Amino acid sequence: MSAEKTPHGKQSYAHILKSTALIGGSSLINVGFSIIRNKALAVLLGPEGIGLMALYNSILDIAQTLAGLGIQSSGVREIARTAENEDRDRVSRTAIVLRRLSVILAILGAILLAGLAAPVAHFTFGEDQHVFGTALLALAVFFRLVCSGETALLQGMRQIANLARINVISGFVSTVASIALIYFLGADGIVVSLIVVAAATALTTFFYSRKIRLNRPAITAGQSRDEAMMVVKLGAVFMASGLLTFGAAYAVRLIVLKLDGAVAAGLYQAAWALGGLYAGFVLQAMGTDFYPRLAAVADDHATCNRLVNEQTQVSLLLAGPGVIATLTFAQLAMWLFYSPEFAPAAELLRWICLGMMLRIVAWPIGYIVLAKGAQAIFFWTEVAAAIVHVGLVWFFVTKFGAVGAGIGFFGLYVWHGLLIYFIARRLTGFRWSSINHRLGAAYFAASCLVFCLPLFLPVWQATVLGSIGALVSGLYSLKSLTEML
């Protein structure tokens, strides 16, 4: 049993890039799968069917978050902190308790969703047509939850390579299963594909987690209860946060659906998926590797702040050029990744890209609150973010239609980024490094400029200038990342 120790100096940059390459590389492979999957599903289902799939996914995410009690995130924190101190017996006890809790919660979560399928379906879709499909999602909830303890163990022990393999296998299964089932079953295959993907991911996760050798310490009933209470106590905050996040996403989709129709809901889902495609590999790597690394040194404020600045710098260099390129080729991207029917979503995609640029900067700082275990602060910032997000989306969708959902997302991160920076300064004395001040200002200014070009120039001129901006920023990022190594 082993976990990587927290690196220092230039080794830290190398570690960030290595973990980002592993997780990000698997995410890039999944981007290829996503291109195939999105294109096929767009042709098979159209905007309305894509919107239906998004709503089913929202139900699944909320049910999983509610039943999971946040034990995966809290388990990662506990395992990472004890693994850093090489307390093998404690890591083993936590892992064993997590596995037992996962099975119990998986059973309860599946029963809960199946029992509430009728009211959930009626509230979401406004009719009883999808009750059976909603009830079937209970199986997907079971498979997702039963392996949550295994995922926490892999992440807490920083088994990055194995997590990357799980990502690739899951992406492949998701693509094959989704296309095949929906081709043969039509919209009725949506729920079945979600179940198959969840089951395949669970089996893969179990396969790799069982390779970690754990001690077999004797665990008394009292120790088991104490471990479980500790994990659940912190996990309840993560659960509340997850409910707020997924609940806000669910509310946004309902707002677009109710105010602008089913087609608009499909366009929003397409733009949202594409907007997070490139930035997603940086954010996923951040959650997979950076969070447990930060949790392990959360009590050392200087080291904590240094890690956040290093992660922010690398994330900006990696994601910035991709965001600028997506802004430039938004119209073309919607045609290539989906179909001509989705072309109206290009403007929505551009607003989401601006928000993603701010999200990349805000996320590393937000992990300070998680790593410190500041439960009350974390909970109330999430409450505020959900309220602001839903409120902004409702306001702007009533004014501008589906595009307003993208404007609301951008507005959320303008507000949330400032708030989380202020909180981090109070918790650890965090400040952005001078390089991050310059880098963040340069990339955000470039993104805003490329965003505004089509408003004042013909399309071909805006595309040429945007392409130059993406090329220059890409070369600068490549040079900077090379120097780090």
CSV table of C-alpha atoms in Angstrom, one decimal, residues 279-442:
chain,number,residue,atom,x,y,z
A,279,ALA,CA,-11.7,22.8,-19.7
A,280,GLY,CA,-13.1,19.6,-18.3
A,281,PHE,CA,-9.8,17.7,-18.5
A,282,VAL,CA,-8.1,20.3,-16.3
A,283,LEU,CA,-10.9,20.5,-13.8
A,284,GLN,CA,-11.2,16.7,-13.6
A,285,ALA,CA,-7.4,16.3,-13.0
A,286,MET,CA,-7.7,19.0,-10.3
A,287,GLY,CA,-10.4,17.2,-8.4
A,288,THR,CA,-8.7,13.8,-8.8
A,289,ASP,CA,-5.2,14.6,-7.8
A,290,PHE,CA,-5.0,18.2,-6.5
A,291,TYR,CA,-7.7,17.8,-3.8
A,292,PRO,CA,-6.1,14.9,-1.9
A,293,ARG,CA,-2.7,16.5,-2.2
A,294,LEU,CA,-4.0,19.8,-0.7
A,295,ALA,CA,-6.0,17.9,2.0
A,296,ALA,CA,-2.7,16.2,3.1
A,297,VAL,CA,-1.1,19.6,3.9
A,298,ALA,CA,-4.1,21.7,4.8
A,299,ASP,CA,-2.7,22.7,8.2
A,300,ASP,CA,0.5,24.2,6.6
A,301,HIS,CA,-0.8,27.4,5.2
A,302,ALA,CA,2.3,28.4,3.3
A,303,THR,CA,2.5,25.0,1.5
A,304,CYS,CA,-1.3,25.1,0.9
A,305,ASN,CA,-1.1,28.5,-0.7
A,306,ARG,CA,1.9,27.6,-2.8
A,307,LEU,CA,0.1,24.5,-4.1
A,308,VAL,CA,-3.0,26.5,-5.0
A,309,ASN,CA,-0.9,29.1,-6.9
A,310,GLU,CA,1.0,26.4,-8.8
A,311,GLN,CA,-2.2,24.6,-9.7
A,312,THR,CA,-3.8,27.8,-10.9
A,313,GLN,CA,-0.8,28.7,-13.1
A,314,VAL,CA,-0.6,25.3,-14.7
A,315,SER,CA,-4.4,25.2,-15.2
A,316,LEU,CA,-4.4,28.6,-16.9
A,317,LEU,CA,-1.6,27.6,-19.2
A,318,LEU,CA,-3.3,24.4,-20.2
A,319,ALA,CA,-6.9,25.5,-20.5
A,320,GLY,CA,-6.5,29.1,-21.7
A,321,PRO,CA,-5.6,28.5,-25.4
A,322,GLY,CA,-8.4,25.8,-25.7
A,323,VAL,CA,-11.0,28.2,-24.3
A,324,ILE,CA,-9.9,30.9,-26.8
A,325,ALA,CA,-10.0,28.4,-29.6
A,326,THR,CA,-13.5,27.3,-28.7
A,327,LEU,CA,-14.7,30.9,-28.6
A,328,THR,CA,-13.3,31.4,-32.1
A,329,PHE,CA,-14.8,28.3,-33.6
A,330,ALA,CA,-18.0,28.1,-31.6
A,331,GLN,CA,-20.3,28.0,-34.7
A,332,LEU,CA,-18.1,25.4,-36.5
A,333,ALA,CA,-17.9,23.3,-33.3
A,334,MET,CA,-21.7,23.0,-33.0
A,335,TRP,CA,-21.9,21.8,-36.6
A,336,LEU,CA,-19.1,19.3,-36.3
A,337,PHE,CA,-19.9,17.9,-32.8
A,338,TYR,CA,-23.6,17.8,-33.3
A,339,SER,CA,-25.6,18.7,-36.5
A,340,PRO,CA,-26.8,21.8,-38.3
A,341,GLU,CA,-29.9,21.8,-36.1
A,342,PHE,CA,-27.7,22.8,-33.1
A,343,ALA,CA,-26.1,25.8,-34.8
A,344,PRO,CA,-28.3,28.3,-32.8
A,345,ALA,CA,-26.5,27.1,-29.6
A,346,ALA,CA,-23.2,28.8,-30.7
A,347,GLU,CA,-23.8,32.1,-28.9
A,348,LEU,CA,-24.8,30.2,-25.8
A,349,LEU,CA,-21.5,28.2,-26.1
A,350,ARG,CA,-19.5,31.4,-26.2
A,351,TRP,CA,-20.9,32.7,-22.9
A,352,ILE,CA,-20.3,29.3,-21.3
A,353,CYS,CA,-16.7,29.5,-22.4
A,354,LEU,CA,-16.2,32.9,-20.7
A,355,GLY,CA,-17.6,31.4,-17.5
A,356,MET,CA,-15.3,28.4,-17.9
A,357,MET,CA,-12.3,30.7,-18.0
A,358,LEU,CA,-13.3,32.1,-14.6
A,359,ARG,CA,-14.1,28.7,-13.2
A,360,ILE,CA,-10.6,27.5,-14.0
A,361,VAL,CA,-9.2,30.3,-11.8
A,362,ALA,CA,-11.8,29.9,-9.0
A,363,TRP,CA,-11.7,26.1,-8.5
A,364,PRO,CA,-8.2,25.8,-7.1
A,365,ILE,CA,-8.9,28.4,-4.5
A,366,GLY,CA,-12.2,26.8,-3.6
A,367,TYR,CA,-10.4,23.6,-2.7
A,368,ILE,CA,-8.8,25.4,0.2
A,369,VAL,CA,-12.2,25.4,2.0
A,370,LEU,CA,-12.6,21.7,1.3
A,371,ALA,CA,-9.1,20.8,2.4
A,372,LYS,CA,-9.5,22.8,5.6
A,373,GLY,CA,-12.8,21.0,6.4
A,374,ALA,CA,-14.5,24.4,7.0
A,375,GLN,CA,-17.9,22.8,6.9
A,376,ALA,CA,-20.1,25.8,7.7
A,377,ILE,CA,-18.3,28.2,5.3
A,378,PHE,CA,-18.3,25.5,2.5
A,379,PHE,CA,-22.0,24.9,3.0
A,380,TRP,CA,-23.1,28.6,2.9
A,381,THR,CA,-21.0,29.5,0.0
A,382,GLU,CA,-22.6,26.6,-1.9
A,383,VAL,CA,-26.0,27.8,-0.9
A,384,ALA,CA,-25.2,31.3,-2.1
A,385,ALA,CA,-23.8,30.0,-5.4
A,386,ALA,CA,-26.9,27.9,-6.1
A,387,ILE,CA,-29.2,30.8,-5.4
A,388,VAL,CA,-27.2,33.3,-7.5
A,389,HIS,CA,-26.9,30.8,-10.4
A,390,VAL,CA,-30.6,29.9,-10.6
A,391,GLY,CA,-31.6,33.6,-10.0
A,392,LEU,CA,-29.3,34.9,-12.7
A,393,VAL,CA,-30.4,32.2,-15.2
A,394,TRP,CA,-34.1,32.8,-14.5
A,395,PHE,CA,-33.7,36.6,-15.0
A,396,PHE,CA,-31.6,36.3,-18.2
A,397,VAL,CA,-33.6,33.5,-19.8
A,398,THR,CA,-36.8,35.6,-19.5
A,399,LYS,CA,-35.0,38.4,-21.3
A,400,PHE,CA,-32.9,36.6,-23.9
A,401,GLY,CA,-34.1,33.0,-24.1
A,402,ALA,CA,-31.8,30.1,-23.8
A,403,VAL,CA,-28.7,32.3,-24.3
A,404,GLY,CA,-29.5,33.7,-20.9
A,405,ALA,CA,-28.5,30.5,-19.3
A,406,GLY,CA,-24.9,31.0,-20.5
A,407,ILE,CA,-25.0,34.6,-19.4
A,408,GLY,CA,-26.1,33.5,-15.9
A,409,PHE,CA,-23.3,30.9,-15.7
A,410,PHE,CA,-20.7,33.7,-16.5
A,411,GLY,CA,-22.3,36.0,-14.0
A,412,LEU,CA,-22.1,33.2,-11.3
A,413,TYR,CA,-18.4,32.9,-11.6
A,414,VAL,CA,-17.8,36.7,-11.6
A,415,TRP,CA,-19.5,36.7,-8.2
A,416,HIS,CA,-18.3,33.4,-6.9
A,417,GLY,CA,-14.7,34.0,-7.9
A,418,LEU,CA,-14.5,37.2,-5.9
A,419,LEU,CA,-16.3,35.6,-2.9
A,420,ILE,CA,-14.1,32.5,-2.7
A,421,TYR,CA,-10.9,34.6,-3.0
A,422,PHE,CA,-12.0,36.7,0.0
A,423,ILE,CA,-12.8,33.6,2.0
A,424,ALA,CA,-9.4,31.9,1.2
A,425,ARG,CA,-7.6,35.1,2.3
A,426,ARG,CA,-9.4,34.8,5.7
A,427,LEU,CA,-8.7,31.0,6.1
A,428,THR,CA,-5.0,30.8,5.0
A,429,GLY,CA,-3.9,34.3,4.0
A,430,PHE,CA,-4.0,33.2,0.4
A,431,ARG,CA,-3.0,35.7,-2.3
A,432,TRP,CA,-2.4,35.1,-6.0
A,433,SER,CA,1.2,35.1,-7.1
A,434,SER,CA,2.4,37.9,-9.3
A,435,ILE,CA,2.6,35.5,-12.3
A,436,ASN,CA,-1.0,34.4,-11.8
A,437,HIS,CA,-2.1,38.1,-11.7
A,438,ARG,CA,-0.5,38.7,-15.0
A,439,LEU,CA,-1.4,35.4,-16.5
A,440,GLY,CA,-5.1,35.5,-15.4
A,441,ALA,CA,-5.5,39.1,-16.6
A,442,ALA,CA,-3.9,38.3,-20.0
